[in-house]
Tab-separated table of C-alpha atoms and ligand atoms in Angstrom:
chain	number	residue	atom	x	y	z
V	1	MET	CA	-0.139	0.074	-0.023
V	2	ALA	CA	1.191	3.379	-0.898
V	3	LEU	CA	2.093	5.741	2.065
V	4	ASN	CA	1.075	9.399	2.146
V	5	SER	CA	3.626	11.654	4.011
V	6	LEU	CA	3.346	15.092	5.839
V	7	ILE	CA	6.326	17.316	6.283
V	8	LEU	CA	5.981	20.414	8.472
V	9	GLY	CA	7.959	22.894	10.510
V	10	LEU	CA	8.097	22.684	13.882
V	11	GLN	CA	9.458	26.229	14.997
V	12	TRP	CA	8.802	29.378	13.395
V	13	GLY	CA	9.147	28.559	9.901
V	14	ASP	CA	12.125	28.473	7.425
V	15	GLU	CA	13.160	24.763	8.980
V	16	GLY	CA	14.559	23.590	5.295
V	17	LYS	CA	10.992	22.526	4.465
V	18	GLY	CA	11.494	23.108	0.647
V	19	LYS	CA	15.006	21.385	0.633
V	20	ILE	CA	13.252	18.142	2.285
V	21	VAL	CA	10.308	17.969	0.217
V	22	ASP	CA	11.900	18.426	-2.826
V	23	ALA	CA	14.417	15.295	-1.565
V	24	LEU	CA	11.590	13.101	-0.948
V	25	SER	CA	9.499	14.269	-3.918
V	26	LYS	CA	10.795	11.927	-6.639
V	27	GLU	CA	9.077	8.983	-4.684
V	28	VAL	CA	5.766	10.416	-4.976
V	29	HIS	CA	2.739	10.899	-7.370
V	30	ALA	CA	1.882	14.583	-6.186
V	31	VAL	CA	2.822	17.281	-3.508
V	32	CYS	CA	0.110	19.310	-2.176
V	33	ARG	CA	0.195	22.730	-0.363
V	34	PHE	CA	-2.734	22.947	2.309
V	35	GLN	CA	-2.388	26.311	3.898
V	36	GLY	CA	-0.586	29.640	3.788
V	37	GLY	CA	0.039	31.644	0.779
V	38	HIS	CA	3.196	33.659	-0.842
V	39	ASN	CA	4.376	34.525	2.788
V	40	ALA	CA	6.290	30.991	2.245
V	41	GLY	CA	9.665	31.216	0.723
V	42	HIS	CA	10.850	27.667	0.255
V	43	THR	CA	14.410	27.022	-0.884
V	44	ILE	CA	15.620	24.072	-3.150
V	45	LYS	CA	19.214	23.672	-4.143
V	46	VAL	CA	19.907	21.212	-7.124
V	47	ASN	CA	23.390	21.090	-8.800
V	48	GLY	CA	24.553	24.315	-7.431
V	49	HIS	CA	21.349	26.095	-8.954
V	50	GLN	CA	18.880	27.982	-6.222
V	51	THR	CA	15.517	27.979	-6.628
V	52	VAL	CA	13.023	29.833	-4.256
V	53	LEU	CA	9.272	28.685	-4.419
V	54	HIS	CA	6.680	30.962	-2.636
V	55	LEU	CA	3.109	29.305	-3.989
V	56	THR	CA	4.233	26.059	-5.878
V	57	PRO	CA	4.810	23.122	-4.257
V	58	SER	CA	8.042	21.880	-3.771
V	59	GLY	CA	8.003	18.733	-6.141
V	60	ILE	CA	7.680	20.961	-9.132
V	61	LEU	CA	11.573	20.463	-10.013
V	62	HIS	CA	10.833	16.902	-10.706
V	63	PRO	CA	9.128	16.822	-14.068
V	64	ASN	CA	6.825	13.678	-13.440
V	65	VAL	CA	5.506	14.727	-10.072
V	66	ASN	CA	2.043	16.424	-9.735
V	67	CYS	CA	1.779	19.294	-7.940
V	68	LEU	CA	-1.426	20.887	-6.047
V	69	ILE	CA	-2.666	23.831	-4.024
V	70	GLY	CA	-5.458	22.920	-2.078
V	71	ASN	CA	-8.595	24.811	-1.046
V	72	GLY	CA	-6.638	26.106	2.499
V	73	VAL	CA	-4.271	27.936	0.640
V	74	VAL	CA	-5.037	32.087	0.280
V	75	LEU	CA	-4.199	32.551	-3.450
V	76	SER	CA	-2.242	35.699	-4.941
V	77	LEU	CA	-3.123	35.065	-8.727
V	78	GLU	CA	-0.529	37.972	-9.136
V	79	ALA	CA	2.092	36.254	-7.685
V	80	LEU	CA	0.794	32.805	-8.876
V	81	ASP	CA	1.491	34.475	-12.484
V	82	LYS	CA	4.970	35.464	-11.991
V	83	GLU	CA	5.825	32.376	-10.169
V	84	ILE	CA	4.653	30.448	-13.044
V	85	LYS	CA	6.535	32.525	-15.708
V	86	GLY	CA	9.557	32.483	-13.879
V	87	LEU	CA	9.831	28.828	-13.753
V	88	GLU	CA	8.833	28.186	-17.428
V	89	GLU	CA	11.441	30.324	-18.358
V	90	ALA	CA	13.643	28.104	-16.414
V	91	GLY	CA	12.463	25.236	-18.586
V	92	ILE	CA	9.774	23.845	-15.967
V	93	SER	CA	6.628	22.739	-17.374
V	94	PHE	CA	3.505	23.197	-15.295
V	95	ASP	CA	1.232	21.418	-18.207
V	96	LYS	CA	-1.385	18.818	-17.123
V	97	ARG	CA	0.408	18.406	-13.544
V	98	PHE	CA	-0.440	21.570	-11.763
V	99	PHE	CA	-3.782	21.749	-10.048
V	100	VAL	CA	-5.326	24.645	-7.810
V	101	SER	CA	-8.673	24.465	-6.064
V	102	SER	CA	-11.552	26.502	-7.306
V	103	SER	CA	-12.229	27.186	-3.570
V	104	CYS	CA	-8.906	28.931	-2.684
V	105	ALA	CA	-9.982	32.162	-1.093
V	106	LEU	CA	-8.160	35.297	-3.388
V	107	ILE	CA	-5.583	37.554	-1.937
V	108	LEU	CA	-6.555	40.886	-3.499
V	109	PRO	CA	-4.456	43.917	-3.666
V	110	SER	CA	-6.669	45.721	-1.066
V	111	HIS	CA	-5.756	42.691	1.325
V	112	ILE	CA	-2.337	43.853	0.647
V	113	SER	CA	-2.450	47.414	1.493
V	114	ILE	CA	-4.848	46.576	4.822
V	115	ASP	CA	-1.744	44.324	5.812
V	116	LYS	CA	1.061	46.848	5.245
V	117	VAL	CA	-0.808	49.348	6.646
V	118	ARG	CA	-2.225	47.668	9.998
V	119	ASP	CA	1.166	46.169	10.529
V	120	LYS	CA	2.706	49.410	10.838
V	121	LYS	CA	0.482	49.936	14.199
V	122	GLU	CA	0.370	46.359	15.386
V	123	SER	CA	3.876	45.258	14.658
V	124	ILE	CA	3.430	41.919	13.940
V	125	GLY	CA	6.215	41.935	11.571
V	126	THR	CA	4.089	40.443	8.875
V	127	THR	CA	5.385	39.474	5.212
V	128	GLY	CA	3.164	42.154	3.858
V	129	ARG	CA	1.608	39.923	1.282
V	130	GLY	CA	-2.010	40.496	2.555
V	131	ILE	CA	-2.447	36.740	4.187
V	132	GLY	CA	-4.206	38.186	7.525
V	133	PRO	CA	-6.774	40.204	5.992
V	134	ALA	CA	-7.441	37.341	3.178
V	135	TYR	CA	-8.155	35.007	5.747
V	136	GLU	CA	-10.195	37.329	7.568
V	137	ASP	CA	-12.310	37.798	4.777
V	138	LYS	CA	-12.469	34.002	4.135
V	139	ILE	CA	-13.607	33.256	7.868
V	140	ALA	CA	-16.388	36.321	7.526
V	141	ARG	CA	-17.475	34.418	4.355
V	142	ARG	CA	-17.381	37.136	1.829
V	143	ALA	CA	-14.017	36.002	0.069
V	144	ILE	CA	-13.924	36.319	-3.654
V	145	ARG	CA	-12.587	32.446	-4.501
V	146	PHE	CA	-10.763	31.455	-7.596
V	147	GLY	CA	-13.837	29.658	-9.211
V	148	ASP	CA	-15.395	33.243	-8.757
V	149	ILE	CA	-13.182	34.115	-12.128
V	150	GLY	CA	-15.267	32.206	-14.418
V	151	ASN	CA	-18.013	34.152	-14.014
V	152	GLU	CA	-17.895	37.775	-14.695
V	153	GLN	CA	-21.031	39.053	-13.435
V	154	LEU	CA	-20.518	37.311	-9.942
V	155	LEU	CA	-17.097	38.370	-9.859
V	156	ARG	CA	-18.225	42.201	-10.399
V	157	ASP	CA	-20.897	41.776	-7.833
V	158	LYS	CA	-18.600	40.200	-5.202
V	159	ILE	CA	-15.613	42.747	-5.887
V	160	GLU	CA	-18.102	45.535	-5.759
V	161	LEU	CA	-19.364	44.477	-2.118
V	162	LEU	CA	-15.910	43.654	-0.975
V	163	VAL	CA	-13.524	46.306	-2.129
V	164	SER	CA	-16.124	49.104	-0.833
V	165	TYR	CA	-15.648	47.503	2.451
V	166	HIS	CA	-11.793	47.332	2.099
V	167	ASN	CA	-11.930	50.986	0.749
V	168	ARG	CA	-14.043	52.387	3.807
V	169	LEU	CA	-11.601	50.554	6.105
V	170	LEU	CA	-8.532	52.251	4.439
V	171	VAL	CA	-9.887	55.600	4.012
V	172	GLU	CA	-12.026	55.946	7.106
V	173	LEU	CA	-9.971	54.052	9.615
V	174	TYR	CA	-6.286	54.282	8.104
V	175	ASN	CA	-6.308	57.434	5.982
V	176	GLU	CA	-4.861	55.834	3.106
V	177	ASP	CA	-5.693	55.946	-0.837
V	178	PRO	CA	-8.881	53.971	-2.000
V	179	HIS	CA	-8.704	51.162	-4.678
V	180	ASN	CA	-10.198	51.840	-7.971
V	181	ILE	CA	-12.733	48.771	-8.302
V	182	GLU	CA	-13.199	48.863	-12.052
V	183	ASP	CA	-9.147	48.344	-12.151
V	184	MET	CA	-9.102	45.638	-9.534
V	185	ILE	CA	-12.045	43.591	-11.727
V	186	LYS	CA	-9.895	44.488	-14.627
V	187	GLU	CA	-6.778	43.101	-13.241
V	188	LEU	CA	-8.460	39.791	-11.585
V	189	LEU	CA	-9.888	39.170	-15.366
V	190	SER	CA	-6.396	39.458	-16.662
V	191	TYR	CA	-5.472	36.357	-15.063
V	192	LYS	CA	-8.337	34.309	-16.599
V	193	HIS	CA	-5.561	32.015	-18.322
V	194	LEU	CA	-4.689	30.734	-14.885
V	195	TYR	CA	-8.433	29.852	-14.053
V	196	ASP	CA	-8.604	28.431	-17.579
V	197	LYS	CA	-5.717	26.363	-17.198
V	198	TYR	CA	-5.287	25.417	-13.501
V	199	CYS	CA	-8.546	25.646	-11.801
V	200	THR	CA	-10.257	22.842	-10.686
V	201	ASP	CA	-11.955	20.538	-7.967
V	202	THR	CA	-8.848	19.368	-6.488
V	203	GLN	CA	-10.550	17.008	-3.715
V	204	ASP	CA	-12.171	15.222	-6.573
V	205	LEU	CA	-8.198	14.733	-7.769
V	206	LEU	CA	-7.266	13.554	-4.437
V	207	TYR	CA	-10.178	11.200	-4.052
V	208	LYS	CA	-9.123	9.614	-7.645
V	209	TRP	CA	-5.373	9.540	-6.398
V	210	VAL	CA	-6.049	8.181	-2.965
V	211	LYS	CA	-8.482	5.426	-4.710
V	212	ALA	CA	-5.665	4.463	-7.010
V	213	ASP	CA	-3.108	4.037	-4.306
V	214	LYS	CA	-0.734	6.714	-5.446
V	215	PRO	CA	1.499	7.708	-2.764
V	216	LEU	CA	1.057	11.725	-1.983
V	217	LEU	CA	2.955	14.288	-0.202
V	218	PHE	CA	1.599	16.909	2.095
V	219	GLU	CA	4.149	20.057	2.257
V	220	GLY	CA	3.384	22.398	5.113
V	221	ALA	CA	4.413	26.519	4.870
V	222	GLN	CA	5.544	28.091	8.208
V	223	GLY	CA	5.820	26.415	11.136
V	224	THR	CA	4.216	25.025	14.535
V	225	LEU	CA	5.072	28.129	16.587
V	226	LEU	CA	3.244	30.539	13.870
V	227	ASP	CA	-0.073	28.430	14.188
V	228	ILE	CA	-3.073	30.730	14.493
V	229	ASP	CA	-4.124	28.216	17.546
V	230	HIS	CA	-1.027	26.619	19.038
V	231	GLY	CA	1.611	29.322	18.147
V	232	THR	CA	3.024	32.390	19.952
V	233	TYR	CA	-0.068	34.139	19.734
V	234	PRO	CA	-0.832	37.138	18.608
V	235	PHE	CA	3.001	36.885	16.855
V	236	VAL	CA	1.487	34.171	14.252
V	237	THR	CA	0.369	33.678	10.914
V	238	SER	CA	-3.156	33.506	10.321
V	239	SER	CA	-3.646	29.456	9.186
V	240	ASN	CA	-3.168	26.379	10.813
V	241	THR	CA	0.155	25.477	10.129
V	242	THR	CA	-0.178	22.222	12.378
V	243	ALA	CA	-1.155	18.601	11.225
V	244	GLY	CA	-4.919	19.233	11.363
V	245	GLY	CA	-4.734	21.676	8.523
V	246	VAL	CA	-3.941	18.927	6.000
V	247	SER	CA	-7.379	17.701	6.602
V	248	THR	CA	-9.357	21.160	6.195
V	249	GLY	CA	-6.837	22.169	3.461
V	250	LEU	CA	-7.351	19.849	1.337
V	251	GLY	CA	-10.640	18.070	2.236
V	252	LEU	CA	-9.287	14.433	2.913
V	253	GLY	CA	-9.522	12.654	6.428
V	254	PRO	CA	-6.689	12.157	8.702
V	255	LYS	CA	-6.498	8.522	8.200
V	256	TYR	CA	-4.872	9.275	4.928
V	257	ILE	CA	-1.805	10.873	6.353
V	258	ASP	CA	0.298	7.752	7.392
V	259	LYS	CA	3.977	9.452	8.179
V	260	ILE	CA	4.213	12.710	9.761
V	261	ILE	CA	7.872	14.395	9.461
V	262	GLY	CA	8.354	17.331	11.391
V	263	ILE	CA	11.082	19.554	10.525
V	264	SER	CA	13.550	21.450	13.071
V	265	LYS	CA	16.843	23.288	12.572
V	266	ALA	CA	19.646	22.069	14.582
V	267	TYR	CA	19.105	25.649	16.327
V	268	ALA	CA	16.320	28.294	16.219
V	269	THR	CA	15.570	31.165	14.048
V	270	ARG	CA	12.611	33.650	14.073
V	271	VAL	CA	11.405	36.367	11.572
V	272	GLY	CA	9.337	39.154	12.978
V	273	GLU	CA	8.280	40.153	16.063
V	274	GLY	CA	7.129	38.123	19.087
V	275	PRO	CA	8.617	36.037	22.066
V	276	PHE	CA	11.790	33.973	21.435
V	277	LEU	CA	13.198	32.375	25.053
V	278	THR	CA	16.429	31.042	23.435
V	279	GLU	CA	17.098	34.056	21.050
V	280	LEU	CA	20.759	35.484	21.137
V	281	PHE	CA	22.315	38.675	21.006
V	282	ASP	CA	26.078	37.958	21.031
V	283	ASP	CA	28.912	36.446	18.680
V	284	ASN	CA	27.306	32.983	18.932
V	285	ALA	CA	23.889	34.789	16.970
V	286	LYS	CA	26.073	36.513	14.565
V	287	MET	CA	28.168	33.166	13.827
V	288	LEU	CA	24.612	31.519	13.520
V	289	ALA	CA	23.089	33.989	11.159
V	290	GLU	CA	26.473	34.073	9.129
V	291	ARG	CA	27.107	30.657	8.500
V	292	GLY	CA	23.590	29.716	8.103
V	293	ARG	CA	22.804	32.337	5.871
V	294	GLU	CA	19.991	33.275	7.898
V	295	PHE	CA	17.703	35.867	5.767
V	296	GLY	CA	14.437	35.759	4.935
V	297	ALA	CA	13.527	34.025	1.428
V	298	THR	CA	10.366	36.065	1.264
V	299	THR	CA	11.335	39.540	2.347
V	300	GLY	CA	14.860	39.532	2.881
V	301	ARG	CA	14.698	40.525	6.415
V	302	PRO	CA	17.663	39.195	8.766
V	303	ARG	CA	16.333	36.159	11.216
V	304	ARG	CA	16.661	36.569	14.363
V	305	CYS	CA	18.882	33.242	15.851
V	306	GLY	CA	19.014	31.337	19.149
V	307	TRP	CA	19.786	28.009	20.488
V	308	LEU	CA	17.405	25.009	20.059
V	309	ASP	CA	14.699	24.936	22.502
V	310	LEU	CA	13.765	20.995	23.222
V	311	VAL	CA	10.675	21.910	25.545
V	312	ALA	CA	8.989	23.805	23.029
V	313	LEU	CA	10.208	21.018	20.447
V	314	LYS	CA	8.626	18.178	22.249
V	315	LYS	CA	5.239	19.946	22.533
V	316	ALA	CA	5.193	20.735	18.974
V	317	ILE	CA	6.038	16.890	18.460
V	318	PHE	CA	2.658	16.078	20.370
V	319	THR	CA	0.351	18.826	18.660
V	320	ASN	CA	1.410	17.317	15.310
V	321	SER	CA	1.460	13.903	16.310
V	322	VAL	CA	5.051	13.569	14.703
V	323	THR	CA	6.312	10.499	13.451
V	324	ASP	CA	9.425	11.159	12.176
V	325	LEU	CA	12.319	13.898	13.206
V	326	CYS	CA	14.184	15.752	10.167
V	327	LEU	CA	17.115	18.010	11.782
V	328	THR	CA	18.298	20.372	9.201
V	329	LYS	CA	21.493	22.722	9.243
V	330	LEU	CA	23.638	20.448	11.333
V	331	ASP	CA	26.473	21.837	9.367
V	332	VAL	CA	25.680	25.290	10.499
V	333	MET	CA	27.023	24.167	14.029
V	334	ASP	CA	30.301	22.857	12.907
V	335	GLU	CA	32.607	25.467	14.276
V	336	PHE	CA	31.055	26.361	17.535
V	337	LYS	CA	33.152	25.822	20.950
V	338	SER	CA	30.057	24.941	22.581
V	339	ILE	CA	26.479	24.678	21.792
V	340	GLU	CA	23.582	24.749	24.383
V	341	VAL	CA	20.055	23.470	24.359
V	342	CYS	CA	17.040	24.635	26.424
V	343	VAL	CA	15.850	21.575	28.444
V	344	ASP	CA	13.747	23.632	30.871
V	345	TYR	CA	11.938	26.661	31.743
V	346	LYS	CA	12.496	28.468	35.104
V	347	ASP	CA	10.535	31.666	35.771
V	348	ASN	CA	9.887	32.216	32.159
V	349	ALA	CA	13.690	31.933	31.374
V	350	PRO	CA	15.337	28.868	29.612
V	351	VAL	CA	17.726	26.423	31.443
V	352	PHE	CA	20.313	25.131	29.319
V	353	LYS	CA	22.184	22.104	28.864
V	354	ILE	CA	25.973	22.818	27.251
V	355	PHE	CA	27.485	20.522	24.786
V	356	ASP	CA	31.159	20.820	23.857
V	357	GLY	CA	31.233	21.731	20.233
V	358	TRP	CA	32.571	19.087	17.401
V	359	GLU	CA	34.896	21.683	15.869
V	360	SER	CA	35.007	19.783	12.763
V	361	SER	CA	33.089	19.510	9.438
V	362	SER	CA	29.910	17.641	9.173
V	363	GLU	CA	29.077	19.306	5.769
V	364	GLY	CA	27.938	17.043	3.049
V	365	VAL	CA	28.178	13.940	4.834
V	366	THR	CA	25.394	11.286	3.903
V	367	ASP	CA	26.300	8.705	6.835
V	368	PHE	CA	25.531	8.915	10.269
V	369	SER	CA	28.424	6.872	11.189
V	370	LYS	CA	30.665	9.399	9.521
V	371	LEU	CA	29.600	12.655	11.288
V	372	PRO	CA	31.783	13.903	14.092
V	373	ILE	CA	31.176	11.770	17.125
V	374	LYS	CA	30.127	14.945	19.300
V	375	ALA	CA	27.513	15.539	16.556
V	376	GLN	CA	26.589	12.129	16.822
V	377	GLU	CA	26.100	12.625	20.514
V	378	TYR	CA	24.048	15.951	20.052
V	379	ILE	CA	21.633	14.272	17.876
V	380	ASN	CA	21.356	11.270	20.434
V	381	PHE	CA	20.586	13.669	23.317
V	382	ILE	CA	17.946	15.354	21.229
V	383	GLU	CA	16.312	11.993	20.220
V	384	ASP	CA	16.186	11.055	23.705
V	385	PHE	CA	14.741	13.932	24.887
V	386	ILE	CA	11.984	14.375	22.745
V	387	GLU	CA	11.293	10.932	22.443
V	388	CYS	CA	11.132	10.707	18.785
V	389	SER	CA	13.438	9.230	16.192
V	390	ILE	CA	15.649	11.682	14.139
V	391	SER	CA	15.600	9.774	10.677
V	392	ILE	CA	16.677	12.526	8.326
V	393	ILE	CA	19.504	14.848	8.864
V	394	SER	CA	20.691	17.409	6.753
V	395	THR	CA	24.023	18.581	6.304
V	396	GLY	CA	23.942	21.342	3.603
V	397	PRO	CA	21.429	23.108	1.354
V	398	SER	CA	21.763	20.718	-1.597
V	399	ARG	CA	19.118	17.725	-2.487
V	400	ASP	CA	22.147	15.225	-1.840
V	401	GLN	CA	23.543	16.550	1.223
V	402	THR	CA	21.316	14.400	3.337
V	403	ILE	CA	21.401	11.660	5.909
V	404	THR	CA	18.842	9.105	5.944
V	405	ARG	CA	18.776	6.584	8.910
A	501	LIG	P1	11.312	26.661	4.201
A	501	LIG	O1	10.525	28.159	4.422
A	501	LIG	O2	11.184	25.697	5.499
A	501	LIG	O3	11.590	25.806	2.788
A	501	LIG	O4	13.203	27.075	4.630
A	501	LIG	P2	14.041	28.207	3.687
A	501	LIG	O5	14.188	27.918	2.303
A	501	LIG	O6	13.155	29.610	4.105
A	501	LIG	O7	15.382	28.506	4.671
A	501	LIG	C1	15.969	27.368	4.735
A	501	LIG	C2	17.432	27.763	4.360
A	501	LIG	O8	18.450	27.112	4.884
A	501	LIG	C3	17.582	27.960	2.518
A	501	LIG	O9	18.436	28.965	2.360
A	501	LIG	C4	17.977	26.692	2.421
A	501	LIG	O10	18.872	26.396	1.048
A	501	LIG	C5	19.031	26.249	3.482
A	501	LIG	N1	19.274	25.027	4.080
A	501	LIG	C6	18.415	24.082	4.176
A	501	LIG	N2	19.248	23.006	4.585
A	501	LIG	C7	20.374	22.974	4.781
A	501	LIG	C8	21.452	22.463	5.667
A	501	LIG	O11	21.009	21.405	6.213
A	501	LIG	N3	22.579	22.833	5.698
A	501	LIG	C9	22.603	24.423	5.463
A	501	LIG	N4	23.571	24.915	5.468
A	501	LIG	N5	21.464	25.024	4.746
A	501	LIG	C10	20.472	24.641	4.695
A	502	LIG	P1	8.051	29.571	5.594
A	502	LIG	O1	6.886	28.760	4.665
A	502	LIG	C1	9.108	32.064	8.660
A	502	LIG	C2	5.890	35.066	9.710
A	502	LIG	C3	6.233	36.638	9.544
A	502	LIG	C4	5.440	37.106	10.781
A	502	LIG	C5	4.253	36.278	10.794
A	502	LIG	C6	2.951	36.962	10.407
A	502	LIG	O2	8.874	29.928	4.227
A	502	LIG	O3	8.483	28.643	6.456
A	502	LIG	P2	2.218	36.692	7.512
A	502	LIG	O4	2.531	37.563	6.635
A	502	LIG	O5	1.879	35.322	7.622
A	502	LIG	O6	1.091	37.430	8.324
A	502	LIG	O7	3.433	37.120	9.082
A	502	LIG	O8	4.481	34.971	10.352
A	502	LIG	N1	5.800	34.305	8.604
A	502	LIG	C7	7.034	33.410	8.333
A	502	LIG	N2	8.196	33.393	9.149
A	502	LIG	N3	8.739	31.572	7.145
A	502	LIG	C8	7.600	31.571	6.775
A	502	LIG	O9	7.251	30.879	5.860
A	502	LIG	C9	6.798	32.608	7.225
A	502	LIG	N4	5.563	33.311	6.876
A	502	LIG	C10	5.185	33.829	7.592
A	502	LIG	O10	7.460	36.915	9.288
A	502	LIG	O11	6.171	37.133	11.969
A	503	LIG	MG1	10.963	29.903	4.238
């Protein structure tokens, strides 16, 4: 029987999901996104060439793999069009293997304006992609959905209502310029080719694939600590980034998720505002940022860096029913004299266990026994603490710099 796997982040995003999804994609029939939008930035490196994906599932570099965007994703047609064009120019074909749910709520230019002006006051440090306001309209049952593009009159009526409301917010509450409704309708209709080619009933497709016993890979965006319910609220994104989001975001029951691979860096990073108990501000922070090239793949912002928090990781494993852990960016730790991990909290401050660094290269190692002994000890300690097997270890950004145990 074919097994379906879920890959998701256990921290604040950017754990290396793109790399791992790509590396595991060649074995599957389809890779499916179920939440988030183009706030995601998933980096893949193959033969020295780097690709950053925001909306397209990270299986797209494998020519025979199908890629699907489920109903739980909020969709910017402008971002999708741009991303497809860029990838097609690089020789990647979307023909007959790329599918987008007709139920996806659309991100409109006015959502982006609202997101940006609000963030000046609320200081979440969002990606400014309109994600929060688009999910708000979805929950309030007034979203424009991808399928609406096929019915011009309906689209007009819905846009007039929704964008009039957005304009009132922008003008009266935030002192900003309104959006021109006619221009917005024109812009949306200019993406009709995306509707014609890719808009479909993705749940129906998933049903057929499951019945035909095709192995599927579900790709999470963001991470557990950014989950709207289980993250560091209100410093979170506006979707369920955790395992439950797969069922609601694709329309497929939890029994079809066989393996849940949670990804964590060997340390921790966060972009944007919000609590980060193990954050560092010293030379170690600088070294993590430099060695790990910790700059956002979507906004280019520097990522905050700190030590791994095993208490939070253990909780994230529970939240998602993680069956296998993948530890990424081990090579980034190669030159540290000592490495700390948080094993407890006392009075809201982290309690650290200190390890000797291995001070030798783990870069590109593909066999666990070839890792420096102290790196093996670090991994074994984490594994015992979190009570979950670490079955994948990433030792570099490239597809093949991976240890599978
Ligand atoms: P995602 O959002 O979870 O897909 O992660 P991002 O792509 O935003 O950020 C991860 C960054 O780390 C990217 O630049 C990857 O190329 C890089 N990366 C992934 N795994 C490794 C690894 O094991 N070692 C190193 N040095 N870099 C890695
Ligand atoms: P990937 O998929 C890291 C963060 C933003 C901000 C908060 C809310 O690449 O891991 P939003 O624009 O979603 O309303 O912003 O969430 N954030 C991410 N941080 N990786 C991401 O995606 C993120 N997507 C959103 O920085 O703090
Ligand atoms: Mg990212």
